[in-house]
Each structure stands twice: as structure tokens, then as C-alpha cells.
Amino acid sequence: MKNKDLIYKSIRIAFILLLLSNISPWHLYSQDDNDADFGLFKNESILNIKLAFDIETFMKEKPEEEYLDAEITIYLDETDSIFEKIKVCARGNYRRRTCDFPPIMLNFKGAKTGYSDLDDLGRVKLVSHCMPGEDYQTYVMREYLAYKIYNIITDYSFRVRLMNISYYDIKTHSLYANNKIAFILEPVDFLEKRFGKDELEDIEITDESVINDIVLKLSVFEYLIANSDWSIPMIHNLKIFGDEDTRANSIVVPYDFDYSGWVNTHYSVAREDLGLKDIRNRAFLGPCRSEEEWRDVLDYYQEKENNIIDMIEDFEYLKRRERNDLVRYVESFYRLYRDDKIISIFMEACNQ
């Protein structure tokens, strides 16, 4: 009994001392919590998510500017979760027009989860299934891997986070779709902070304005995944970061790879103007550089071959036959390198 009284007295004394010093124990706890980082784009594990909104209106009207009320639950484990009220709208040009279930923009503005990176998200792009069926889940995962491979090549890239989402209709409280693979892209303002440069929009820019090492690595990557749906001068499927006045030493970051041979969607079309007959055929769209410069960047890619293949092999969410197909596709690129054919392809494209 005396021991218990002593413990209670100690607790009371400690509490009074905290009050006298104008520091609340709950304030100390909440401050630590607010400073916490969820590791949204640092952790590799898949996030289990429940996303509820007016799905009928979303699919029927595909609102691009008018946000719908939504609720998101992020499951940390079997007993713990984060719940937040957010907003959603449809996004994307082609996919918003053609998909039954278009890509989603999640708006976390005003979120107070206690995790700094979640609360700073603002608007974040969600890449989801376009139509029902296994093929569309495969497309999402193959595109996710394209982003992850470019992360291996350079830090000047969009970070992504894989999600397993159950979609609920908020009006009927009913399950619409269960366990759908999706991923989110790092918001542009996160990249601005990482790079220390602002995004440049509605400007004229050339290959020469971009840091040379970045434009070379980008060009080889787009060739590797057989993506011809990009352009620096048109700022097409790219984000540019730099100084608006000088535009020198800019950073270019690619996104949207669903029209590449890598993702190999059934709706993608080969560019006949480039002489391509199949979406899996590669075309070089990079700048004119010396043979020595191209050899340097290709040697760098050679060093990353095992890392790229290992990432594909270890991606258990994608079926084995799909992983095998992607590994063979990577190997076909490296065969061109080892047979010393790829330099000729690059130089010939430049001389045309």
C-alpha cells in the first residue's frame, strides 16, 4: 500500500512540475507525433487502403474540376489505421475519356494525420485500373515498375508507392471493387523541394537547356522501355524544373509510360511516322551527342543491369510470365549494347 502511495505521489509531483514549466505531457506527445514522417515514398511495402466516395457519380460524370467528398483509410497493421476525409476527382486526358474507371486525383489538403509527409501531400495522382479485368491490373504494375527502374537510374525521377485498394461507394456503403493494385506519384512540390528548383510551365525549352547527364540518361531509358510518347521541346509527358529566367541547367523528369512497349497496353498504337510497326519496337528520340558521350552513359546503364533485373524478378505482385517477359525485354536492350549496335542506332537517328 505504501509503495502504491509513493508511486502516485511521484506521478503527481512530475505532473505539477510539467505544468509549472508550461509544458503539457500531451503537448510533448503530439509534437513528436506531428514531426513524424510516415515514409510514404521511402518505404517499399505495399499499402492496404480503403477508399470510399460517390463512385456512381465519379464513373458517370468523370468530374475533372469538381471534387467529390471521400474517405480514405490507410491500414498500418491488423489493429491500427489512419482515417482521413479527403476529396477526389478524375484526371488524365486520354484515360479520363476512355476508361470506365479513370485515374484519380486525391486531394489531402487540410489533412491532419500527425505525419508530416502525409499532411503536406496536397494533391497526389493515383494510377488505378482503367477497366475491369486482369490485363488492366497488369498494366498498372508494369507501369509502376517503369518508375521504379528509373529510380535506379537517377534520383531525378518520380518516386511512387504501391497500394492495394478496396473501393467503396460512400452513398450505399457497399464494396465496389476489392484488392485493386494502384500506385501514387510523388507530388511535384515534393520534387521541387528535393531538387531545390521550381517547376517550369508554359515555356520554350530545348535539349541544350537540360543538364546533359540527365537528358542522356532519360533518352536511353525511354529507348529501353520503347516509349516514343515524350518530347522535351513540347514538354510532353515530362516535368521541367529550373530557373525561369535562364532556363540553363534544367532538370527533366518523365512520367506516363502506358503508351510504351514496356507496359504494352492493348490500346497503345505504334508511331508510324517513326517507322514503327509494333508498340514493342524501339525508336531513339534523344538529342545529338558524340559517340563518346553515349558510350559513357551506356556504360553507366551496364552497371545497373543486375539491379534492374533483380527488381523485376523480386516483384512478386506480377505473375511469373509477366516478369519473364520484362526480363527478356531488358535483355534485348542489353544485347544491342553488347553487340555494339546501339551506338549506331543512336548516331543514325541523329543524322537523319
Coordinates of C-alpha atoms in Angstrom, one line a residue, residues 222-343:
E222 CA 12.8 5.9 -72.9
Y223 CA 14.6 3.8 -75.6
L224 CA 14.9 0.9 -73.2
I225 CA 11.2 0.8 -72.4
A226 CA 10.2 1.6 -76.0
N227 CA 8.4 4.8 -75.2
S228 CA 8.0 7.3 -78.1
D229 CA 5.3 9.3 -76.4
W230 CA 7.6 12.1 -75.0
S231 CA 9.2 15.3 -76.1
I232 CA 11.4 17.9 -74.4
P233 CA 10.6 20.9 -76.7
M234 CA 6.9 20.2 -76.4
I235 CA 7.2 19.3 -72.6
H236 CA 5.1 16.3 -73.3
N237 CA 4.9 13.7 -70.5
L238 CA 7.8 15.5 -68.8
K239 CA 8.1 17.9 -65.9
I240 CA 10.8 20.6 -66.1
F241 CA 12.5 22.1 -63.1
G242 CA 14.9 25.1 -63.2
D243 CA 15.3 28.8 -63.3
E244 CA 12.6 30.6 -65.4
D245 CA 14.9 33.4 -66.4
T246 CA 18.0 31.5 -67.6
R247 CA 16.4 28.0 -68.2
A248 CA 20.0 26.7 -68.1
N249 CA 20.9 23.5 -66.2
S250 CA 17.3 22.5 -66.0
I251 CA 16.1 19.1 -64.8
V252 CA 13.7 17.0 -66.7
V253 CA 11.6 14.2 -65.2
P254 CA 9.5 11.7 -67.2
Y255 CA 6.1 10.3 -66.4
D256 CA 3.2 8.4 -68.0
F257 CA 4.5 5.3 -69.6
D258 CA 1.3 3.5 -70.6
Y259 CA 2.0 4.1 -74.3
S260 CA 5.3 2.3 -74.1
G261 CA 6.2 -1.2 -75.3
W262 CA 7.2 -1.9 -71.7
V263 CA 3.6 -1.6 -70.4
N264 CA 2.2 -2.9 -73.7
T265 CA -1.4 -1.9 -73.3
H266 CA -3.8 -3.1 -76.0
Y267 CA -4.9 0.5 -76.7
S268 CA -1.4 1.8 -77.4
V269 CA -0.6 2.4 -81.1
A270 CA 2.9 2.3 -82.7
R271 CA 4.0 5.6 -84.3
E272 CA 4.0 5.0 -88.0
D273 CA 5.8 8.4 -88.5
L274 CA 8.8 6.8 -86.9
G275 CA 8.6 3.7 -89.0
L276 CA 7.3 1.6 -86.1
K277 CA 5.0 -1.3 -86.8
D278 CA 4.6 -2.6 -83.3
I279 CA 4.4 -0.9 -79.9
R280 CA 7.2 -3.1 -78.7
N281 CA 9.6 -1.7 -81.4
R282 CA 12.1 0.9 -80.1
A283 CA 12.8 4.3 -81.6
F284 CA 15.5 6.7 -80.5
L285 CA 14.2 10.2 -79.8
G286 CA 17.2 11.6 -77.9
P287 CA 19.5 14.5 -78.8
C288 CA 22.5 14.5 -81.0
R289 CA 25.6 13.8 -78.9
S290 CA 29.1 12.4 -79.6
E291 CA 29.7 8.7 -79.6
E292 CA 31.9 9.1 -76.6
E293 CA 29.1 10.7 -74.6
W294 CA 26.7 7.9 -75.5
R295 CA 29.3 5.2 -74.6
D296 CA 29.7 6.8 -71.2
V297 CA 26.0 6.8 -70.4
L298 CA 25.6 3.3 -71.8
D299 CA 28.4 2.0 -69.6
Y300 CA 26.6 3.5 -66.7
Y301 CA 23.4 1.6 -67.7
Q302 CA 25.5 -1.6 -68.0
E303 CA 26.4 -1.2 -64.3
K304 CA 22.7 -1.1 -63.5
E305 CA 21.6 -4.2 -65.4
N306 CA 21.6 -6.6 -62.5
N307 CA 19.8 -4.1 -60.3
I308 CA 17.1 -3.7 -62.9
I309 CA 16.6 -7.4 -63.5
D310 CA 16.6 -8.1 -59.7
M311 CA 13.9 -5.6 -59.2
I312 CA 11.7 -7.3 -61.8
E313 CA 12.4 -10.8 -60.5
D314 CA 11.6 -9.7 -56.9
F315 CA 8.3 -8.0 -57.8
E316 CA 6.0 -10.8 -56.5
Y317 CA 2.7 -9.0 -57.3
L318 CA 3.3 -9.5 -61.0
K319 CA 2.8 -13.0 -62.4
R320 CA 5.9 -15.0 -63.3
R321 CA 5.2 -15.0 -67.1
E322 CA 4.9 -11.2 -67.0
R323 CA 8.2 -10.9 -65.1
N324 CA 9.9 -13.2 -67.5
D325 CA 8.6 -11.1 -70.4
L326 CA 10.0 -7.9 -68.9
V327 CA 13.4 -9.5 -68.1
R328 CA 13.6 -10.7 -71.7
Y329 CA 12.8 -7.2 -72.9
V330 CA 15.6 -5.7 -70.7
E331 CA 18.0 -8.4 -72.0
S332 CA 17.1 -7.5 -75.6
F333 CA 18.2 -3.9 -74.9
Y334 CA 21.5 -5.0 -73.3
R335 CA 22.2 -7.4 -76.2
L336 CA 22.2 -4.3 -78.5
Y337 CA 24.7 -2.8 -76.2
R338 CA 27.0 -5.8 -76.0
D339 CA 26.8 -6.4 -79.8
D340 CA 27.8 -2.7 -80.2
K341 CA 24.7 -1.9 -82.3
I342 CA 23.1 0.6 -80.1
I343 CA 25.6 3.4 -80.7

